[in-house]
């Protein structure tokens, strides 16, 4: 309960802080929307008239925006400039700060990006069954948690190296290729499909879009929950190891 | 000549700074290779479902991808390090004041004061993909086609710099407006043949934001017979972009009264 209140407070504070950077937020929305939009154009050219492709990629725009994670900037930078030292002394888990900022940024991305998604849906004529959209919501929440945990885990590399942005970029390449932006899971070659459906990348991005577009059943949430547990445990181990290694800036 | 020497000196300084951290060079090289492999894998996945993409064959798209990677490498090495932060560093924090006091054209200093030489790995990888793709084409492009390709790549480089310069110069009117990141995002649209976009979008990408000329035009000259009209169009667009960039910079500079005033 206390943790929930602290998280809500962090979200509120960060949401207000981000209110003054609307232009930057708008450019982030473009950044996160452009990949799925290119996918929509390319795959519409490959499979013209396939309504599934349009439904999938329009849903993917929303999922990509609502699962966006920036811990290589928000958290890793605090390790580099030493601001984490003060946070380590606070009587609350350090992860609440980055998690709060993550949720606040996603709220802003939703405010700017969801109207854009609606416009794209109207222009492309994408239509959804409301039952599929409702079924996709739990998967979307789990994908958002999973994406945060994945980026957070990679961002913890900041305790060991200064190249955390490159490490997260490598991670994002995997998400791009196997997560469903490069191609929908159903359109990957058969040998890739079986591997991609088990790895966490499709679970953190493409799965909610597949469920919303009626391509896949909602049973994939069990796999998502499993990967969430794996990443959470890995994050705890790496965090403890990283904090032991950390010596404050100037020390 | 003096400007060339200045450019060489600033690049040499950036290179020596970058080479002081060898591990970063390895890291950047690995990242570039993985990113390129992912792009090529995406192309292979697309062509596992089709034989042509908007009239482009797999090998033609590979030549396009190589050209795009090469130009992205040039942009990341020379344009981004200088112009990406110009509204903040140059105008709001006042680094432009420092450039204005130096005995060289301010536009040159703002554009080429620094570089990110490690990103140059992407240029070499892009070149490799272009030659590998072109070598597999049913009709190997002759020396003439490669010359035209090189001219169009040079024109695309200049156009990219000019568009970056125009966006950066808008900071004189709206210092908080950072259009370079937007340019970087929209730049990704040039990764695929311009023909996949609807006609209206294609017109925007040709006449307003000349992304169609970035990779599609040079790649087309290697894959198909040289189109003189396309080459002339690219030259005119490049000249127009440079003229607009100079005009906007000079007009903006007249408005500029220092960071603290």
GROMACS .gro file of C-alpha atoms in nm, chain B:
model
  261
  252UNK     CA    1   4.151   2.538  -4.911
  253UNK     CA    2   4.165   2.698  -4.569
  254UNK     CA    3   3.823   2.551  -4.487
  255UNK     CA    4   3.936   2.206  -4.600
  256UNK     CA    5   4.236   2.230  -4.368
  257UNK     CA    6   4.008   2.339  -4.083
  258UNK     CA    7   3.777   2.047  -4.152
  259UNK     CA    8   4.069   1.802  -4.161
  260UNK     CA    9   4.206   1.941  -3.834
  261UNK     CA   10   3.875   1.919  -3.648
  262UNK     CA   11   3.815   1.567  -3.781
  263UNK     CA   12   4.166   1.462  -3.683
  264UNK     CA   13   4.108   1.596  -3.330
  265UNK     CA   14   3.777   1.409  -3.302
  266UNK     CA   15   3.941   1.091  -3.434
  267UNK     CA   16   4.226   1.108  -3.183
  268UNK     CA   17   3.979   1.164  -2.900
  269UNK     CA   18   3.769   0.870  -3.017
  270UNK     CA   19   4.066   0.635  -3.059
  271UNK     CA   20   4.171   0.699  -2.701
  272UNK     CA   21   3.884   0.465  -2.607
  273UNK     CA   22   3.948   0.154  -2.819
  274UNK     CA   23   3.679  -0.052  -2.645
  275UNK     CA   24   3.422   0.199  -2.771
  276UNK     CA   25   3.542   0.141  -3.128
  277UNK     CA   26   3.486  -0.233  -3.090
  278UNK     CA   27   3.147  -0.172  -2.930
  279UNK     CA   28   3.035   0.067  -3.206
  280UNK     CA   29   3.157  -0.172  -3.475
  281UNK     CA   30   2.963  -0.462  -3.318
  282UNK     CA   31   2.652  -0.244  -3.283
  283UNK     CA   32   2.674  -0.133  -3.648
  284UNK     CA   33   2.719  -0.492  -3.769
  285UNK     CA   34   2.423  -0.617  -3.560
  286UNK     CA   35   2.201  -0.327  -3.674
  287UNK     CA   36   2.289  -0.392  -4.038
  288UNK     CA   37   2.236  -0.766  -3.996
  289UNK     CA   38   1.893  -0.695  -3.848
  290UNK     CA   39   1.803  -0.469  -4.143
  291UNK     CA   40   1.917  -0.731  -4.394
  292UNK     CA   41   1.728  -1.001  -4.202
  293UNK     CA   42   1.416  -0.784  -4.224
  294UNK     CA   43   1.460  -0.755  -4.601
  295UNK     CA   44   1.502  -1.132  -4.630
  296UNK     CA   45   1.186  -1.189  -4.423
  297UNK     CA   46   0.993  -0.948  -4.647
  298UNK     CA   47   1.119  -1.121  -4.962
  299UNK     CA   48   1.029  -1.462  -4.820
  300UNK     CA   49   0.667  -1.348  -4.876
  301UNK     CA   50   0.706  -1.166  -5.207
  302UNK     CA   51   0.932  -1.141  -5.511
  303UNK     CA   52   0.915  -0.763  -5.553
  304UNK     CA   53   0.851  -0.469  -5.322
  305UNK     CA   54   0.682  -0.188  -5.516
  306UNK     CA   55   0.868  -0.306  -5.826
  307UNK     CA   56   1.208  -0.346  -5.653
  308UNK     CA   57   1.373  -0.689  -5.642
  309UNK     CA   58   1.554  -0.827  -5.337
  310UNK     CA   59   1.898  -0.736  -5.475
  311UNK     CA   60   1.784  -0.386  -5.568
  312UNK     CA   61   1.650  -0.335  -5.215
  313UNK     CA   62   1.984  -0.460  -5.078
  314UNK     CA   63   2.165  -0.195  -5.284
  315UNK     CA   64   1.918   0.059  -5.145
  316UNK     CA   65   1.977  -0.061  -4.787
  317UNK     CA   66   2.354  -0.034  -4.839
  318UNK     CA   67   2.321   0.319  -4.976
  319UNK     CA   68   2.094   0.413  -4.686
  320UNK     CA   69   2.339   0.272  -4.430
  321UNK     CA   70   2.625   0.460  -4.595
  322UNK     CA   71   2.434   0.790  -4.586
  323UNK     CA   72   2.316   0.723  -4.230
  324UNK     CA   73   2.682   0.671  -4.140
  325UNK     CA   74   2.775   1.005  -4.297
  326UNK     CA   75   2.485   1.174  -4.115
  327UNK     CA   76   2.580   1.018  -3.780
  328UNK     CA   77   2.950   1.096  -3.828
  329UNK     CA   78   2.932   1.456  -3.948
  330UNK     CA   79   2.584   1.607  -3.934
  331UNK     CA   80   2.432   1.485  -3.606
  332UNK     CA   81   2.722   1.569  -3.371
  333UNK     CA   82   2.714   1.931  -3.487
  334UNK     CA   83   2.356   2.014  -3.568
  335UNK     CA   84   2.155   1.789  -3.333
  336UNK     CA   85   2.225   2.000  -3.027
  337UNK     CA   86   2.249   2.339  -3.198
  338UNK     CA   87   1.924   2.488  -3.059
  339UNK     CA   88   2.031   2.404  -2.703
  340UNK     CA   89   2.411   2.436  -2.712
  341UNK     CA   90   2.444   2.691  -2.989
  342UNK     CA   91   2.158   2.933  -2.930
  343UNK     CA   92   2.032   2.883  -2.575
  344UNK     CA   93   2.368   2.821  -2.407
  345UNK     CA   94   2.552   3.061  -2.635
  346UNK     CA   95   2.823   2.850  -2.797
  347UNK     CA   96   2.738   3.029  -3.121
  348UNK     CA   97   2.885   3.348  -2.971
  349UNK     CA   98   3.219   3.169  -2.959
  350UNK     CA   99   3.191   3.065  -3.327
  351UNK     CA  100   3.096   3.415  -3.436
  352UNK     CA  101   3.420   3.554  -3.290
  353UNK     CA  102   3.640   3.312  -3.484
  354UNK     CA  103   3.796   3.400  -3.824
  355UNK     CA  104   3.599   3.145  -4.029
  356UNK     CA  105   3.243   3.137  -4.165
  357UNK     CA  106   3.005   3.071  -3.875
  358UNK     CA  107   2.795   2.833  -4.085
  359UNK     CA  108   3.105   2.621  -4.148
  360UNK     CA  109   3.211   2.619  -3.784
  361UNK     CA  110   2.863   2.526  -3.664
  362UNK     CA  111   2.848   2.243  -3.918
  363UNK     CA  112   3.195   2.091  -3.887
  364UNK     CA  113   3.335   2.180  -3.544
  365UNK     CA  114   3.330   1.818  -3.436
  366UNK     CA  115   3.261   1.466  -3.565
  367UNK     CA  116   3.180   1.116  -3.441
  368UNK     CA  117   3.445   0.916  -3.634
  369UNK     CA  118   3.354   0.580  -3.478
  370UNK     CA  119   3.019   0.595  -3.655
  371UNK     CA  120   3.221   0.582  -3.976
  372UNK     CA  121   3.214   0.202  -3.941
  373UNK     CA  122   2.857   0.225  -4.071
  374UNK     CA  123   2.984   0.396  -4.389
  375UNK     CA  124   3.220   0.107  -4.463
  376UNK     CA  125   2.952  -0.153  -4.392
  377UNK     CA  126   2.707   0.032  -4.617
  378UNK     CA  127   2.964   0.040  -4.897
  379UNK     CA  128   3.020  -0.333  -4.854
  380UNK     CA  129   2.647  -0.406  -4.888
  381UNK     CA  130   2.620  -0.183  -5.196
  382UNK     CA  131   2.903  -0.365  -5.373
  383UNK     CA  132   2.783  -0.709  -5.261
  384UNK     CA  133   2.427  -0.633  -5.378
  385UNK     CA  134   2.539  -0.470  -5.705
  386UNK     CA  135   2.771  -0.764  -5.778
  387UNK     CA  136   2.476  -1.005  -5.766
  388UNK     CA  137   2.249  -0.795  -5.991
  389UNK     CA  138   2.157  -0.967  -6.321
  390UNK     CA  139   2.324  -0.681  -6.510
  391UNK     CA  140   2.640  -0.563  -6.329
  392UNK     CA  141   2.640  -0.180  -6.324
  393UNK     CA  142   2.923  -0.030  -6.528
  394UNK     CA  143   3.177   0.228  -6.411
  395UNK     CA  144   2.951   0.504  -6.545
  396UNK     CA  145   2.661   0.390  -6.327
  397UNK     CA  146   2.890   0.381  -6.021
  398UNK     CA  147   3.008   0.736  -6.102
  399UNK     CA  148   2.648   0.861  -6.124
  400UNK     CA  149   2.570   0.672  -5.802
  401UNK     CA  150   2.865   0.845  -5.630
  402UNK     CA  151   2.750   1.186  -5.756
  403UNK     CA  152   2.396   1.121  -5.628
  404UNK     CA  153   2.529   0.999  -5.293
  405UNK     CA  154   2.733   1.321  -5.267
  406UNK     CA  155   2.421   1.522  -5.360
  407UNK     CA  156   2.217   1.333  -5.098
  408UNK     CA  157   2.489   1.406  -4.838
  409UNK     CA  158   2.480   1.778  -4.916
  410UNK     CA  159   2.098   1.777  -4.913
  411UNK     CA  160   2.097   1.601  -4.575
  412UNK     CA  161   2.334   1.863  -4.434
  413UNK     CA  162   2.124   2.145  -4.584
  414UNK     CA  163   1.799   2.010  -4.437
  415UNK     CA  164   1.972   1.967  -4.100
  416UNK     CA  165   2.100   2.324  -4.127
  417UNK     CA  166   1.754   2.461  -4.209
  418UNK     CA  167   1.602   2.281  -3.910
  419UNK     CA  168   1.886   2.398  -3.683
  420UNK     CA  169   1.850   2.759  -3.804
  421UNK     CA  170   1.485   2.768  -3.700
  422UNK     CA  171   1.622   2.785  -3.344
  423UNK     CA  172   1.687   3.157  -3.407
  424UNK     CA  173   1.310   3.207  -3.407
  425UNK     CA  174   1.210   2.932  -3.163
  426UNK     CA  175   1.507   2.825  -2.946
  427UNK     CA  176   1.313   2.543  -2.782
  428UNK     CA  177   1.219   2.390  -3.115
  429UNK     CA  178   1.441   2.086  -3.171
  430UNK     CA  179   1.348   1.965  -3.518
  431UNK     CA  180   1.666   1.763  -3.566
  432UNK     CA  181   1.536   1.470  -3.361
  433UNK     CA  182   1.220   1.477  -3.571
  434UNK     CA  183   1.438   1.476  -3.884
  435UNK     CA  184   1.627   1.178  -3.743
  436UNK     CA  185   1.302   0.989  -3.691
  437UNK     CA  186   1.155   1.073  -4.031
  438UNK     CA  187   1.493   0.984  -4.189
  439UNK     CA  188   1.405   0.617  -4.129
  440UNK     CA  189   1.140   0.648  -4.402
  441UNK     CA  190   1.422   0.655  -4.660
  442UNK     CA  191   1.520   0.298  -4.565
  443UNK     CA  192   1.274   0.152  -4.817
  444UNK     CA  193   1.200   0.237  -5.182
  445UNK     CA  194   1.015   0.568  -5.210
  446UNK     CA  195   0.772   0.388  -5.443
  447UNK     CA  196   0.604   0.209  -5.150
  448UNK     CA  197   0.453   0.536  -5.025
  449UNK     CA  198   0.126   0.676  -5.156
  450UNK     CA  199   0.159   0.938  -5.431
  451UNK     CA  200   0.090   1.237  -5.202
  452UNK     CA  201   0.345   1.123  -4.945
  453UNK     CA  202   0.593   1.058  -5.225
  454UNK     CA  203   0.551   1.417  -5.345
  455UNK     CA  204   0.616   1.545  -4.990
  456UNK     CA  205   0.926   1.324  -4.970
  457UNK     CA  206   1.049   1.458  -5.304
  458UNK     CA  207   0.975   1.830  -5.293
  459UNK     CA  208   0.929   1.925  -4.923
  460UNK     CA  209   1.155   1.687  -4.730
  461UNK     CA  210   1.366   1.528  -5.007
  462UNK     CA  211   1.391   1.180  -4.852
  463UNK     CA  212   1.312   1.014  -5.185
  464UNK     CA  213   1.645   1.147  -5.313
  465UNK     CA  214   1.841   1.020  -5.015
  466UNK     CA  215   1.880   0.649  -5.091
  467UNK     CA  216   1.621   0.559  -5.352
  468UNK     CA  217   1.762   0.783  -5.627
  469UNK     CA  218   2.128   0.665  -5.603
  470UNK     CA  219   2.026   0.299  -5.564
  471UNK     CA  220   1.801   0.325  -5.869
  472UNK     CA  221   2.096   0.432  -6.088
  473UNK     CA  222   2.286   0.113  -5.999
  474UNK     CA  223   1.986  -0.115  -6.041
  475UNK     CA  224   1.840   0.031  -6.359
  476UNK     CA  225   1.952   0.234  -6.662
  477UNK     CA  226   2.062   0.585  -6.564
  478UNK     CA  227   1.772   0.831  -6.577
  479UNK     CA  228   1.909   1.174  -6.676
  480UNK     CA  229   1.592   1.344  -6.554
  481UNK     CA  230   1.635   1.189  -6.209
  482UNK     CA  231   1.997   1.306  -6.191
  483UNK     CA  232   1.903   1.661  -6.300
  484UNK     CA  233   1.617   1.665  -6.049
  485UNK     CA  234   1.852   1.556  -5.769
  486UNK     CA  235   2.104   1.827  -5.859
  487UNK     CA  236   1.837   2.098  -5.869
  488UNK     CA  237   1.692   1.981  -5.536
  489UNK     CA  238   2.037   1.982  -5.376
  490UNK     CA  239   2.114   2.331  -5.507
  491UNK     CA  240   1.775   2.458  -5.388
  492UNK     CA  241   1.823   2.300  -5.042
  493UNK     CA  242   2.169   2.461  -5.006
  494UNK     CA  243   2.040   2.803  -5.115
  495UNK     CA  244   1.748   2.785  -4.871
  496UNK     CA  245   1.984   2.673  -4.592
  497UNK     CA  246   2.216   2.970  -4.654
  498UNK     CA  247   1.923   3.211  -4.675
  499UNK     CA  248   1.757   3.085  -4.356
  500UNK     CA  249   2.091   3.085  -4.168
  501UNK     CA  250   2.175   3.443  -4.270
  502UNK     CA  251   1.826   3.569  -4.193
  503UNK     CA  252   1.833   3.393  -3.857
  504UNK     CA  253   2.179   3.519  -3.773
  505UNK     CA  254   2.062   3.879  -3.825
  506UNK     CA  255   1.799   3.812  -3.558
  507UNK     CA  256   2.047   3.661  -3.315
  508UNK     CA  257   2.157   3.893  -3.036
  509UNK     CA  258   2.354   3.658  -2.810
  510UNK     CA  259   2.247   3.393  -2.563
  511UNK     CA  260   2.203   3.624  -2.270
  512UNK     CA  261   2.030   3.915  -2.442
   0.00000   0.00000   0.00000
